[in-house]
């Protein structure tokens, strides 16, 4: 019993009026233990034996901080009087107490925010503006946002675009169009409470300075206004701004912040400036995301700087146990919202956006003038409306056809690695080359070691004739003990085996491939300016020799492809090589001079001016042989 915590009871009152003070912060041992006073100014705190010799601190914005040694415990109720601080009209530096407020607010997140999945329905708008404020495009959409419980900080949830309307005001036929991606995902990245943004992450609190600022209400509720920014000399803090913490529940009601210079440097998407503003609203006993506002100024490699603006406003909250949307219904981060495939339906749009009063909608979104301009673009006058009859649904604004854009939208490219089917036996090679009529000559030996696996890499380019049928062109390289270049061209077909889930594609293909595999023999001095080999002039000072085989084959392929996102696909293929022709060659290549002008020539073996000995015996067959099975795994990327 002697090791049990002792209970400290107390009441905090105003020293002049003797009225109780609610929401005062009570801390022991630099706020390792803490609580706050109730409406009567009272508090109860259990003090373990280890802290019973520590100091007690009481702080509240507008009052001087009170500090004293703990009285003997247990004991009678402690009465503490706080006096008005002369600094009440300015910022009050009570860093330790402010950190305690932030810690308490983080600790109460499971109590103040949903722990079960919820769905938000909301209105989204984004625009991309020139420096003079003229929009390059304007997009509005209705989103469904699936949010896991706020205790699951590593799971952002899913986004589904229900409806949208859009207008592209950029010049038709513009060759380079830089479109913002991931715009609707501000509902995830702006939710600083769910993601535990760095400025409320307990691991990073030491990187920031926190202080209380003037102001005591937010959205009609009493709050602590906490200003935060990097500590002096600290470059690990990415943000600076202020947040609003409810005095009664310690819920984060909102925040506004911007990226520091260090934060912009670490951001994956470089920008000149980036700022956010986020607010939460109460519903069914919990706090839910209400608004997100995001603005970025970026200086792009091409063209003038652009100002990106994005905004989300919640219009409905569903706390039922909603199921996540299917994969095919989810928006992907790299999708450009400007070109989503959702059809425009004015009747549906009007019926949905009227969930909010027009006044609230105008205040929360862009200015009225731009709204009217967008409406005039989206809802052109129809002959029936001019005649006095009820107008039908408006059609979406049609943009000029862009053949170049449609052409590039069908491209995919990717890379893969695998094992090239090459059987290698240990052997010693001796090669002598002396072309008739020239002074150039070379003699060399090379040791070939046993090898069971030869590495192989491939860069592939695809053009989609249809969604399933693709023309393929690839360049191929082998490496390790041997090296070589090759190419392949053919057709491939893939079919989605799971149309209502994350796509898993069955892949079949047929290609014609030509691949060289060889061994470098060394570099030699060339005394002949006019040396010609197989009709090719090789006048460089230094020439290299290489023994190689060149194989032409048909390559049928079977494989699987798993879509990681709408942009990326993981592929695994097994191919079988059907040899058509194989040649053994000696390659002579220029090694000096400007690399773009260097030439090479090949001599098919056997040849009169080439002597080849394998393990001391004359011959024309090299000690490696191509097998049939070829395995690879890689990634494909879709441009649009």
Coordinates of C-alpha atoms in Angstrom, one line a residue:
X1 CA 0.0 0.0 0.0
X2 CA 3.0 2.3 0.6
X3 CA 3.7 2.2 -3.1
X4 CA 0.2 3.2 -4.2
X5 CA -0.4 6.6 -5.9
X6 CA -1.6 9.4 -3.7
X7 CA -4.5 11.5 -4.8
X8 CA -4.1 15.3 -5.2
X9 CA -7.3 17.3 -5.2
X10 CA -7.5 21.0 -5.8
X11 CA -9.5 24.0 -7.1
X12 CA -8.2 26.8 -9.2
X13 CA -9.7 30.2 -8.8
X14 CA -9.2 33.8 -9.9
X15 CA -7.1 35.6 -7.3
X16 CA -9.2 38.8 -7.6
X17 CA -12.7 37.6 -8.2
X18 CA -12.3 34.2 -6.4
X19 CA -14.4 32.7 -9.2
X20 CA -13.5 29.1 -10.3
X21 CA -11.3 28.9 -13.5
X22 CA -12.3 26.0 -15.9
X23 CA -9.9 24.5 -18.5
X24 CA -6.7 25.4 -16.6
X25 CA -3.8 23.1 -17.3
X26 CA -2.5 21.2 -14.3
X27 CA 0.8 19.5 -14.6
X28 CA 3.4 17.7 -12.5
X29 CA 7.1 17.1 -13.2
X30 CA 7.2 19.2 -16.5
X31 CA 3.8 17.8 -17.5
X32 CA 4.7 14.2 -17.3
X33 CA 1.4 13.9 -15.5
X34 CA -1.4 16.3 -16.2
X35 CA -5.1 17.1 -16.3
X36 CA -7.4 20.1 -16.6
X37 CA -9.9 21.8 -14.3
X38 CA -13.7 21.2 -14.7
X39 CA -16.4 23.9 -14.8
X40 CA -16.0 24.4 -11.0
X41 CA -12.2 24.8 -11.3
X42 CA -11.6 21.5 -9.6
X43 CA -9.2 18.7 -10.6
X44 CA -8.1 15.3 -9.3
X45 CA -4.7 13.8 -10.1
X46 CA -3.2 10.5 -9.0
X47 CA 0.5 11.1 -8.1
X48 CA 2.8 8.0 -8.1
X49 CA 5.5 7.9 -5.4
X50 CA 8.2 8.7 -7.9
X51 CA 6.7 12.1 -8.5
X52 CA 5.6 13.1 -5.0
X53 CA 8.6 15.4 -4.6
X54 CA 8.1 17.1 -8.0
X55 CA 6.7 20.6 -8.6
X56 CA 3.1 21.4 -9.5
X57 CA 2.4 23.8 -12.3
X58 CA -0.9 25.4 -13.3
X59 CA -1.2 27.5 -16.5
X60 CA -3.9 29.2 -18.6
X61 CA -3.8 31.7 -21.3
X62 CA -4.2 35.2 -19.8
X63 CA -2.9 34.2 -16.3
X64 CA 0.5 34.0 -14.8
X65 CA 1.8 30.4 -14.5
X66 CA 1.6 29.1 -11.0
X67 CA 4.4 26.8 -9.7
X68 CA 4.8 25.2 -6.2
X69 CA 6.1 22.1 -4.5
X70 CA 3.6 19.4 -4.0
X71 CA 2.1 19.4 -0.5
X72 CA 2.3 16.2 1.6
X73 CA -0.1 13.6 0.3
X74 CA -2.8 12.6 0.9
X75 CA -4.1 15.9 2.2
X76 CA -7.0 18.4 2.1
X77 CA -8.1 20.0 -1.2
X78 CA -5.5 22.4 -2.4
X79 CA -6.6 26.0 -3.3
X80 CA -4.7 27.7 -6.1
X81 CA -5.2 31.3 -7.1
X82 CA -4.1 32.5 -10.5
X83 CA -3.4 36.2 -11.2
X84 CA -4.0 38.0 -14.5
X85 CA -0.8 38.3 -16.6
X86 CA 0.2 41.7 -18.0
X87 CA 1.0 39.9 -21.2
X88 CA -2.6 38.8 -21.7
X89 CA -3.0 41.1 -24.6
X90 CA 0.0 39.6 -26.4
X91 CA 1.4 36.2 -27.0
X92 CA 2.0 34.2 -23.8
X93 CA 5.1 32.0 -23.8
X94 CA 4.1 28.9 -21.8
X95 CA 5.9 26.3 -24.0
X96 CA 5.8 23.4 -21.6
X97 CA 2.0 23.8 -20.9
X98 CA 1.3 24.2 -24.6
X99 CA 3.1 21.0 -25.5
X100 CA 1.0 19.3 -22.8
X101 CA -2.2 20.6 -24.5
X102 CA -1.0 19.2 -27.8
X103 CA -0.1 15.8 -26.2
X104 CA -3.5 15.7 -24.5
X105 CA -5.3 16.4 -27.8
X106 CA -3.4 13.7 -29.6
X107 CA -4.1 11.2 -26.8
X108 CA -7.9 12.0 -27.1
X109 CA -8.1 11.4 -30.9
X110 CA -9.7 8.0 -30.4
X111 CA -12.3 9.6 -28.1
X112 CA -13.0 12.6 -30.3
X113 CA -12.9 11.2 -33.9
X114 CA -14.5 8.1 -35.5
X115 CA -13.0 4.7 -34.7
X116 CA -15.3 3.0 -37.2
X117 CA -15.3 3.5 -41.0
X118 CA -17.3 6.4 -42.2
X119 CA -18.3 7.8 -45.6
X120 CA -18.2 11.5 -46.5
X121 CA -20.0 12.9 -49.5
X122 CA -18.6 16.2 -50.6
X123 CA -18.2 18.9 -53.3
X124 CA -14.8 19.3 -54.8
X125 CA -13.3 22.0 -57.0
X126 CA -9.9 22.6 -58.5
X127 CA -8.4 25.1 -60.9
X128 CA -5.0 25.8 -62.4
X129 CA -4.4 29.5 -62.9
X130 CA -2.0 31.7 -64.8
X131 CA 0.0 34.3 -62.8
X132 CA -2.6 36.9 -63.8
X133 CA -5.4 34.8 -62.2
X134 CA -6.9 33.5 -65.5
X135 CA -7.8 29.8 -65.1
X136 CA -6.3 27.2 -67.5
X137 CA -9.0 24.8 -66.5
X138 CA -11.8 24.5 -64.0
X139 CA -13.1 21.2 -62.6
X140 CA -15.9 20.4 -60.1
X141 CA -16.8 17.0 -58.8
X142 CA -19.0 15.1 -56.3
X143 CA -16.8 12.7 -54.3
X144 CA -17.5 9.8 -52.0
X145 CA -14.7 9.6 -49.4
X146 CA -14.2 6.3 -47.5
X147 CA -12.4 6.9 -44.2
X148 CA -11.2 4.2 -41.9
X149 CA -11.2 4.8 -38.1
X150 CA -8.9 7.5 -36.9
X151 CA -6.8 5.1 -34.9
X152 CA -5.7 3.6 -38.2
X153 CA -3.3 6.4 -39.2
X154 CA -1.5 4.3 -41.8
X155 CA -4.7 3.7 -43.9
X156 CA -5.8 6.7 -45.9
X157 CA -9.0 5.1 -47.3
X158 CA -10.4 5.4 -50.8
X159 CA -11.9 8.1 -53.1
X160 CA -14.7 7.6 -55.6
X161 CA -15.7 10.2 -58.2
X162 CA -19.4 10.1 -58.5
X163 CA -20.0 13.0 -60.9
X164 CA -18.0 15.8 -62.4
X165 CA -18.1 18.7 -64.7
X166 CA -15.1 20.3 -66.3
X167 CA -13.9 22.9 -68.8
X168 CA -10.5 23.1 -70.4
X169 CA -9.6 26.7 -71.3
X170 CA -6.1 25.9 -72.5
X171 CA -5.2 26.5 -76.2
X172 CA -6.3 23.7 -78.5
X173 CA -3.4 21.6 -79.9
X174 CA -1.0 22.6 -77.1
X175 CA 1.9 20.0 -77.4
X176 CA 3.0 20.1 -73.7
X177 CA 0.2 19.9 -71.1
X178 CA 1.2 19.6 -67.5
X179 CA -1.9 18.5 -65.6
X180 CA -2.1 18.2 -61.8
X181 CA -2.7 14.6 -60.5
X182 CA -4.1 13.5 -57.3
X183 CA -6.2 16.6 -56.7
X184 CA -9.3 14.9 -55.1
X185 CA -6.9 13.2 -52.6
X186 CA -6.6 16.4 -50.6
X187 CA -9.4 14.9 -48.5
X188 CA -6.8 12.4 -47.3
X189 CA -3.5 14.4 -47.3
X190 CA -5.2 17.5 -45.8
X191 CA -6.7 15.5 -42.9
X192 CA -3.9 16.2 -40.5
X193 CA -5.6 14.5 -37.6
X194 CA -6.0 11.2 -39.3
X195 CA -2.5 11.2 -40.8
X196 CA -0.9 12.6 -37.6
X197 CA 0.8 15.4 -39.5
X198 CA 4.3 16.1 -38.4
X199 CA 3.3 19.1 -36.2
X200 CA 1.1 16.7 -34.0
X201 CA 3.3 13.6 -34.3
X202 CA 4.7 12.8 -30.9
X203 CA 8.0 11.8 -32.5
X204 CA 8.5 15.3 -33.9
X205 CA 7.3 17.5 -31.1
X206 CA 10.9 18.3 -30.2
X207 CA 11.4 19.8 -33.6
X208 CA 8.8 22.5 -33.1
X209 CA 8.2 25.5 -30.9
X210 CA 4.6 25.8 -29.6
X211 CA 3.1 28.8 -28.0
X212 CA -0.4 30.1 -27.2
X213 CA -1.6 33.1 -29.3
X214 CA -4.3 35.7 -28.7
X215 CA -7.8 34.5 -29.5
X216 CA -10.1 32.2 -27.6
X217 CA -12.8 31.0 -30.0
X218 CA -13.1 29.1 -33.2
X219 CA -16.4 28.2 -34.9
X220 CA -18.2 29.6 -31.8
X221 CA -16.4 27.3 -29.4
X222 CA -13.7 28.2 -26.8
X223 CA -10.3 27.0 -28.0
X224 CA -6.6 27.1 -27.4
X225 CA -5.0 28.8 -30.4
X226 CA -1.6 27.1 -30.7
X227 CA 1.0 28.6 -33.0
X228 CA 3.8 26.3 -34.1
X229 CA 7.0 26.6 -36.2
X230 CA 10.5 25.1 -36.4
X231 CA 12.7 25.5 -33.3
X232 CA 15.7 27.8 -33.9
X233 CA 18.2 26.2 -36.1
X234 CA 16.0 23.1 -36.7
X235 CA 15.6 21.9 -40.3
X236 CA 13.6 18.8 -39.6
X237 CA 10.3 20.7 -39.1
X238 CA 8.4 20.8 -42.4
X239 CA 5.5 23.1 -41.4
X240 CA 4.6 26.4 -39.7
X241 CA 1.1 27.7 -38.8
X242 CA -1.5 27.5 -36.1
X243 CA -4.2 25.1 -34.9
X244 CA -7.3 25.3 -32.8
X245 CA -7.9 22.9 -29.9
X246 CA -11.2 22.8 -28.2
X247 CA -10.9 23.7 -24.5
X248 CA -13.6 21.3 -23.3
X249 CA -12.8 18.2 -25.3
X250 CA -9.3 18.8 -26.5
X251 CA -10.4 18.0 -30.1
X252 CA -8.5 19.5 -33.0
X253 CA -11.2 21.8 -34.6
X254 CA -9.0 23.0 -37.4
X255 CA -5.6 24.2 -38.5
X256 CA -3.9 26.4 -41.1
X257 CA -0.3 25.9 -42.1
X258 CA 2.3 26.2 -44.8
X259 CA 5.4 24.3 -45.8
X260 CA 8.7 25.7 -44.6
X261 CA 11.7 26.0 -47.0
X262 CA 13.0 22.7 -45.7
X263 CA 9.6 21.1 -46.0
X264 CA 9.3 22.2 -49.7
X265 CA 12.8 20.7 -50.3
X266 CA 11.7 17.4 -49.0
X267 CA 8.3 17.3 -50.7
X268 CA 8.1 14.8 -53.6
X269 CA 6.4 17.4 -55.7
X270 CA 8.6 20.5 -55.8
X271 CA 6.8 23.8 -55.4
X272 CA 7.6 27.4 -54.6
X273 CA 4.9 27.6 -51.9
X274 CA 2.2 25.3 -50.5
X275 CA -0.4 26.2 -47.9
X276 CA -3.5 24.4 -46.4
X277 CA -6.5 25.2 -44.3
X278 CA -8.6 22.4 -42.7
X279 CA -11.7 22.4 -40.5
X280 CA -13.7 19.7 -38.7
X281 CA -17.4 19.6 -37.7
X282 CA -19.3 17.6 -35.0
X283 CA -21.8 14.9 -36.0
X284 CA -23.2 12.0 -33.9
X285 CA -20.8 12.7 -31.0
X286 CA -17.6 12.7 -33.1
X287 CA -15.7 15.2 -35.2
X288 CA -15.5 14.7 -38.9
X289 CA -13.7 16.4 -41.8
X290 CA -15.6 19.5 -42.9
X291 CA -13.4 21.5 -45.3
X292 CA -10.0 21.3 -46.9
X293 CA -8.4 24.1 -48.8
X294 CA -5.1 23.7 -50.6
X295 CA -3.1 26.2 -52.7
X296 CA 0.3 25.5 -54.4
X297 CA 2.5 27.8 -56.5
X298 CA 4.9 25.9 -58.7
X299 CA 7.5 27.0 -61.2
X300 CA 7.4 24.4 -63.9
X301 CA 10.2 23.5 -66.4
X302 CA 8.1 24.8 -69.2
X303 CA 6.0 28.0 -69.2
X304 CA 5.1 30.5 -66.5
X305 CA 4.6 29.7 -62.8
X306 CA 1.1 28.3 -62.1
X307 CA -1.2 28.6 -59.0
X308 CA -3.0 25.4 -58.2
X309 CA -6.1 25.7 -56.1
X310 CA -8.1 22.8 -54.6
X311 CA -11.0 22.7 -52.2
X312 CA -13.3 20.1 -50.7
X313 CA -16.5 20.7 -48.7
X314 CA -18.4 17.9 -46.9
X315 CA -22.1 17.8 -47.7
X316 CA -23.2 14.6 -46.0
X317 CA -21.8 12.2 -43.4
X318 CA -22.7 8.5 -43.2
X319 CA -21.5 6.7 -40.0
X320 CA -22.9 3.3 -41.0
X321 CA -20.5 0.4 -41.6
X322 CA -19.9 1.2 -45.3
X323 CA -17.9 -1.2 -47.4
X324 CA -14.9 0.0 -49.3
X325 CA -15.6 0.7 -53.0
X326 CA -14.4 -1.9 -55.5
X327 CA -11.0 -1.4 -57.1
X328 CA -12.4 -0.4 -60.4
X329 CA -14.5 2.3 -58.7
X330 CA -11.6 3.9 -56.8
X331 CA -9.8 7.0 -58.0
X332 CA -6.1 6.5 -58.3
X333 CA -3.6 9.1 -57.2
X334 CA -1.9 9.5 -60.6
X335 CA -5.2 9.9 -62.4
X336 CA -5.8 13.4 -63.8
X337 CA -9.2 14.5 -62.6
X338 CA -9.5 16.7 -65.6
X339 CA -9.8 13.7 -67.8
X340 CA -11.8 11.3 -65.8
X341 CA -14.4 9.3 -67.7
X342 CA -17.5 10.2 -65.7
X343 CA -20.2 11.6 -67.8
X344 CA -21.7 15.0 -67.1
X345 CA -25.4 15.0 -66.0
X346 CA -26.8 18.4 -65.2
X347 CA -30.0 17.0 -63.6
X348 CA -28.1 14.7 -61.3
X349 CA -25.7 17.6 -60.5
X350 CA -28.4 20.0 -59.5
X351 CA -30.1 17.5 -57.4
X352 CA -26.9 16.7 -55.5
X353 CA -25.3 20.1 -54.9
X354 CA -28.5 21.6 -53.5
X355 CA -27.7 19.7 -50.2
X356 CA -25.9 22.9 -49.3
X357 CA -27.5 26.3 -49.0
X358 CA -26.4 28.5 -51.9
X359 CA -24.9 31.1 -49.5
X360 CA -22.7 28.5 -47.9
X361 CA -21.6 27.1 -51.2
X362 CA -20.6 30.5 -52.5
X363 CA -18.6 31.3 -49.4
X364 CA -16.8 28.0 -49.3
X365 CA -16.0 27.8 -53.1
X366 CA -14.6 30.2 -55.6
X367 CA -15.9 33.7 -56.0
X368 CA -19.3 34.3 -57.6
X369 CA -18.0 35.8 -60.8
X370 CA -16.0 32.7 -61.6
X371 CA -19.0 30.5 -60.7
X372 CA -21.2 32.4 -63.1
X373 CA -18.6 32.1 -65.8
X374 CA -18.3 28.4 -65.3
X375 CA -22.1 28.0 -65.3
X376 CA -22.3 29.9 -68.6
X377 CA -19.7 27.5 -70.1
X378 CA -21.4 24.4 -68.7
X379 CA -25.0 25.3 -69.4
X380 CA -25.3 26.9 -72.9
X381 CA -28.7 28.3 -73.9
X382 CA -30.7 25.8 -76.0
X383 CA -33.3 26.6 -78.7
X384 CA -36.0 25.0 -76.5
X385 CA -35.1 27.3 -73.6
X386 CA -35.2 30.4 -75.9
X387 CA -38.7 29.4 -77.0
X388 CA -40.0 29.3 -73.4
X389 CA -40.1 25.5 -73.0
X390 CA -38.4 23.7 -70.2
X391 CA -34.8 23.2 -71.0
X392 CA -33.4 19.6 -71.1
X393 CA -30.2 18.5 -69.5
X394 CA -27.2 20.5 -70.5
X395 CA -24.5 18.8 -72.5
X396 CA -20.8 18.9 -71.3
X397 CA -18.6 21.4 -72.9
X398 CA -16.9 19.8 -75.9
X399 CA -13.1 20.4 -76.2
X400 CA -11.4 20.4 -79.6
X401 CA -10.2 17.0 -80.7
X402 CA -6.5 16.4 -80.0
X403 CA -5.2 13.6 -82.3
X404 CA -1.7 13.9 -80.9
X405 CA -3.0 13.5 -77.3
X406 CA -5.1 10.4 -78.3
X407 CA -2.1 8.9 -80.0
X408 CA 0.2 9.2 -77.0
X409 CA -2.6 8.1 -74.6
X410 CA -2.2 4.6 -76.1
X411 CA 1.5 4.2 -75.2
X412 CA 2.9 2.1 -72.5
X413 CA 6.5 1.4 -71.6
X414 CA 8.3 -0.7 -69.1
X415 CA 11.3 -2.6 -68.0
X416 CA 11.9 -6.1 -66.8
X417 CA 14.7 -8.4 -65.7
X418 CA 15.1 -12.2 -65.9
X419 CA 17.2 -15.2 -66.7
X420 CA 18.4 -15.7 -70.3
X421 CA 18.6 -19.4 -71.2
X422 CA 22.3 -20.0 -71.8
X423 CA 24.2 -23.2 -71.1
X424 CA 28.0 -22.5 -70.6
X425 CA 30.8 -25.1 -70.4
X426 CA 34.3 -24.3 -69.1
X427 CA 36.7 -23.8 -71.9
X428 CA 39.8 -21.9 -73.0
X429 CA 39.6 -19.9 -76.2
X430 CA 42.5 -18.8 -78.4
X431 CA 41.7 -16.4 -81.3
X432 CA 44.0 -15.0 -84.0
X433 CA 42.8 -12.4 -86.5
X434 CA 45.0 -11.2 -89.4
X435 CA 43.0 -9.7 -92.4
X436 CA 44.8 -10.2 -95.7
X437 CA 46.5 -7.2 -97.1
X438 CA 46.7 -5.2 -93.9
X439 CA 49.3 -4.7 -91.1
X440 CA 46.6 -5.1 -88.4
X441 CA 46.8 -8.4 -86.5
X442 CA 45.6 -9.6 -83.1
X443 CA 46.1 -12.7 -81.0
X444 CA 44.5 -13.3 -77.6
X445 CA 43.2 -16.0 -75.2
X446 CA 40.1 -16.0 -72.9
X447 CA 39.0 -18.4 -70.2
X448 CA 35.3 -19.2 -70.1
X449 CA 33.9 -20.5 -66.8
X450 CA 30.9 -22.6 -66.0
X451 CA 27.7 -20.6 -65.7
X452 CA 24.2 -21.7 -64.9
X453 CA 22.5 -18.3 -65.0
X454 CA 22.9 -15.4 -67.3
X455 CA 21.2 -12.1 -66.5
X456 CA 18.9 -10.4 -68.9
X457 CA 17.2 -7.0 -69.0
X458 CA 14.6 -5.6 -71.3
X459 CA 13.1 -2.1 -72.1
X460 CA 9.7 -2.5 -73.8
X461 CA 7.5 0.0 -75.7
X462 CA 3.8 -0.8 -76.4
X463 CA 1.1 0.8 -78.5
X464 CA -2.5 -0.3 -77.8
X465 CA -4.4 -1.1 -80.9
X466 CA -7.4 -1.9 -78.6
X467 CA -7.6 -2.2 -74.8
X468 CA -6.5 -5.8 -75.1
X469 CA -4.4 -6.1 -78.2
X470 CA -0.9 -4.4 -78.2
X471 CA 2.0 -4.0 -80.6
X472 CA 5.3 -4.5 -78.8
X473 CA 8.8 -3.3 -79.6
X474 CA 11.7 -4.1 -77.2
X475 CA 15.4 -3.8 -76.8
X476 CA 17.2 -6.5 -74.8
X477 CA 20.6 -6.9 -73.0
X478 CA 22.4 -9.8 -71.4
X479 CA 25.0 -9.3 -68.7
X480 CA 27.4 -11.1 -66.3
X481 CA 30.2 -13.1 -67.9
X482 CA 28.7 -12.4 -71.3
X483 CA 27.2 -9.3 -72.9
X484 CA 25.0 -8.7 -75.9
X485 CA 22.3 -6.6 -77.5
X486 CA 19.0 -7.6 -79.1
X487 CA 15.6 -6.6 -80.1
X488 CA 12.1 -8.1 -80.3
X489 CA 8.9 -7.1 -82.1
X490 CA 5.5 -8.7 -82.0
X491 CA 1.9 -8.7 -80.7
X492 CA 0.5 -9.4 -77.3
X493 CA -3.0 -9.9 -75.9
X494 CA -4.2 -9.6 -72.4
X495 CA -7.6 -10.3 -70.8
X496 CA -8.8 -9.2 -67.4
X497 CA -9.6 -12.3 -65.3
X498 CA -11.2 -10.2 -62.4
X499 CA -13.2 -7.4 -63.9
X500 CA -14.9 -6.3 -60.6
X501 CA -11.7 -6.3 -58.5
X502 CA -8.1 -5.3 -58.9
X503 CA -7.4 -6.4 -62.4
X504 CA -5.4 -9.6 -62.9
X505 CA -4.5 -10.0 -66.6
X506 CA -3.8 -13.2 -68.5
X507 CA -1.2 -12.4 -71.1
X508 CA -0.2 -14.2 -74.4
X509 CA 2.1 -13.0 -77.1
X510 CA 4.2 -13.9 -80.1
X511 CA 7.3 -12.0 -81.1
X512 CA 10.3 -12.3 -83.5
X513 CA 13.6 -11.8 -81.6
X514 CA 17.2 -11.4 -82.6
X515 CA 19.8 -11.6 -79.8
X516 CA 23.6 -11.6 -79.7
X517 CA 25.6 -13.2 -76.8
X518 CA 29.3 -12.7 -76.8
X519 CA 32.6 -12.5 -74.9
X520 CA 34.9 -9.5 -75.1
X521 CA 38.5 -10.5 -76.1
X522 CA 40.4 -7.2 -75.7
X523 CA 41.4 -4.0 -77.4
X524 CA 44.3 -3.7 -79.9
X525 CA 46.2 -1.0 -81.7
X526 CA 45.3 -0.5 -85.4
X527 CA 48.2 0.7 -87.7
X528 CA 46.0 0.8 -90.8
X529 CA 44.0 4.0 -91.5
X530 CA 42.3 2.3 -94.4
X531 CA 41.3 -1.0 -92.8
X532 CA 38.1 -2.4 -94.3
X533 CA 36.3 -5.4 -92.9
X534 CA 33.1 -6.8 -94.6
X535 CA 32.9 -3.5 -96.6
X536 CA 33.1 -1.3 -93.5
X537 CA 35.9 1.2 -93.0
X538 CA 37.5 0.8 -89.5
X539 CA 40.2 3.5 -89.4
X540 CA 40.2 4.2 -85.6
X541 CA 43.5 3.9 -83.6
X542 CA 42.0 1.3 -81.3
X543 CA 39.9 -1.7 -82.2
X544 CA 38.2 -4.3 -80.0
X545 CA 37.5 -8.0 -80.8
X546 CA 34.6 -10.0 -79.5
X547 CA 33.3 -13.5 -80.1
X548 CA 29.6 -13.8 -80.3
X549 CA 26.6 -15.9 -81.4
X550 CA 23.6 -14.2 -83.1
X551 CA 20.3 -16.1 -82.8
X552 CA 17.0 -15.4 -84.5
X553 CA 14.0 -17.0 -83.0
X554 CA 10.2 -17.0 -82.6
X555 CA 9.2 -16.2 -79.0
X556 CA 5.7 -17.3 -77.8
X557 CA 4.9 -16.0 -74.3
X558 CA 2.5 -16.8 -71.5
X559 CA 2.2 -14.6 -68.4
X560 CA 0.2 -12.7 -65.8
X561 CA -0.1 -9.0 -65.1
X562 CA -1.3 -7.5 -61.8
X563 CA -2.5 -3.8 -61.9
X564 CA -0.9 -2.0 -59.0
X565 CA -2.6 1.3 -60.0
X566 CA -4.2 2.6 -63.1
X567 CA -0.7 3.6 -64.2
X568 CA 1.5 0.7 -63.1
X569 CA 1.2 -3.0 -63.9
X570 CA 3.4 -5.8 -62.4
X571 CA 4.0 -8.5 -65.1
X572 CA 5.6 -11.9 -65.0
X573 CA 6.2 -13.9 -68.2
X574 CA 7.5 -17.3 -69.3
X575 CA 8.7 -17.5 -73.0
X576 CA 9.9 -20.4 -75.2
X577 CA 12.5 -19.7 -77.9
X578 CA 12.0 -21.5 -81.2
X579 CA 15.4 -21.0 -83.0
X580 CA 15.3 -20.1 -86.7
X581 CA 18.9 -19.3 -87.3
X582 CA 22.2 -19.2 -85.3
X583 CA 25.5 -17.7 -86.5
X584 CA 28.9 -17.6 -84.9
X585 CA 30.8 -14.3 -85.5
X586 CA 33.8 -12.3 -84.7
X587 CA 33.0 -8.6 -84.2
X588 CA 35.6 -5.9 -84.8
X589 CA 34.6 -2.5 -83.4
X590 CA 36.2 1.0 -83.2
X591 CA 37.0 2.0 -79.6
X592 CA 38.5 5.5 -80.2
X593 CA 37.1 8.6 -81.7
X594 CA 33.7 10.3 -81.2
X595 CA 31.3 7.6 -80.0
X596 CA 28.5 8.6 -82.4
X597 CA 30.8 8.0 -85.4
X598 CA 32.3 4.7 -84.3
X599 CA 31.7 1.7 -86.7
X600 CA 31.8 -2.1 -86.3
X601 CA 31.8 -5.1 -88.6
X602 CA 31.3 -8.8 -88.2
X603 CA 33.0 -11.8 -89.8
X604 CA 31.0 -15.0 -89.9
X605 CA 33.0 -18.1 -88.8
X606 CA 34.7 -20.1 -90.1
X607 CA 36.7 -17.6 -92.0
X608 CA 40.1 -17.8 -93.7
X609 CA 41.6 -14.9 -91.8
X610 CA 40.3 -16.0 -88.4
X611 CA 41.9 -18.8 -86.3
X612 CA 39.8 -20.2 -83.5
X613 CA 40.9 -22.9 -81.1
X614 CA 38.7 -24.2 -78.3
X615 CA 40.6 -26.1 -75.5
X616 CA 43.6 -26.3 -77.9
X617 CA 41.6 -27.9 -80.8
X618 CA 40.6 -26.0 -84.0
X619 CA 36.9 -25.4 -84.3
X620 CA 34.2 -22.9 -85.1
X621 CA 31.7 -23.8 -82.4
X622 CA 31.7 -21.7 -79.2
X623 CA 31.4 -23.2 -75.7
X624 CA 27.9 -21.8 -75.0
X625 CA 24.6 -22.9 -76.2
X626 CA 21.2 -21.2 -76.1
X627 CA 18.4 -23.1 -74.3
X628 CA 14.7 -22.6 -74.7
X629 CA 13.0 -21.3 -71.6
X630 CA 13.1 -17.6 -70.7
X631 CA 11.7 -16.1 -67.5
X632 CA 11.2 -12.4 -66.7
X633 CA 9.4 -10.0 -64.2
X634 CA 8.9 -6.3 -64.7
X635 CA 6.8 -3.2 -64.5
X636 CA 4.7 -1.5 -67.2
X637 CA 3.7 2.2 -67.0
X638 CA 0.8 3.7 -68.9
X639 CA 1.2 7.4 -70.0
X640 CA -2.4 8.3 -69.5

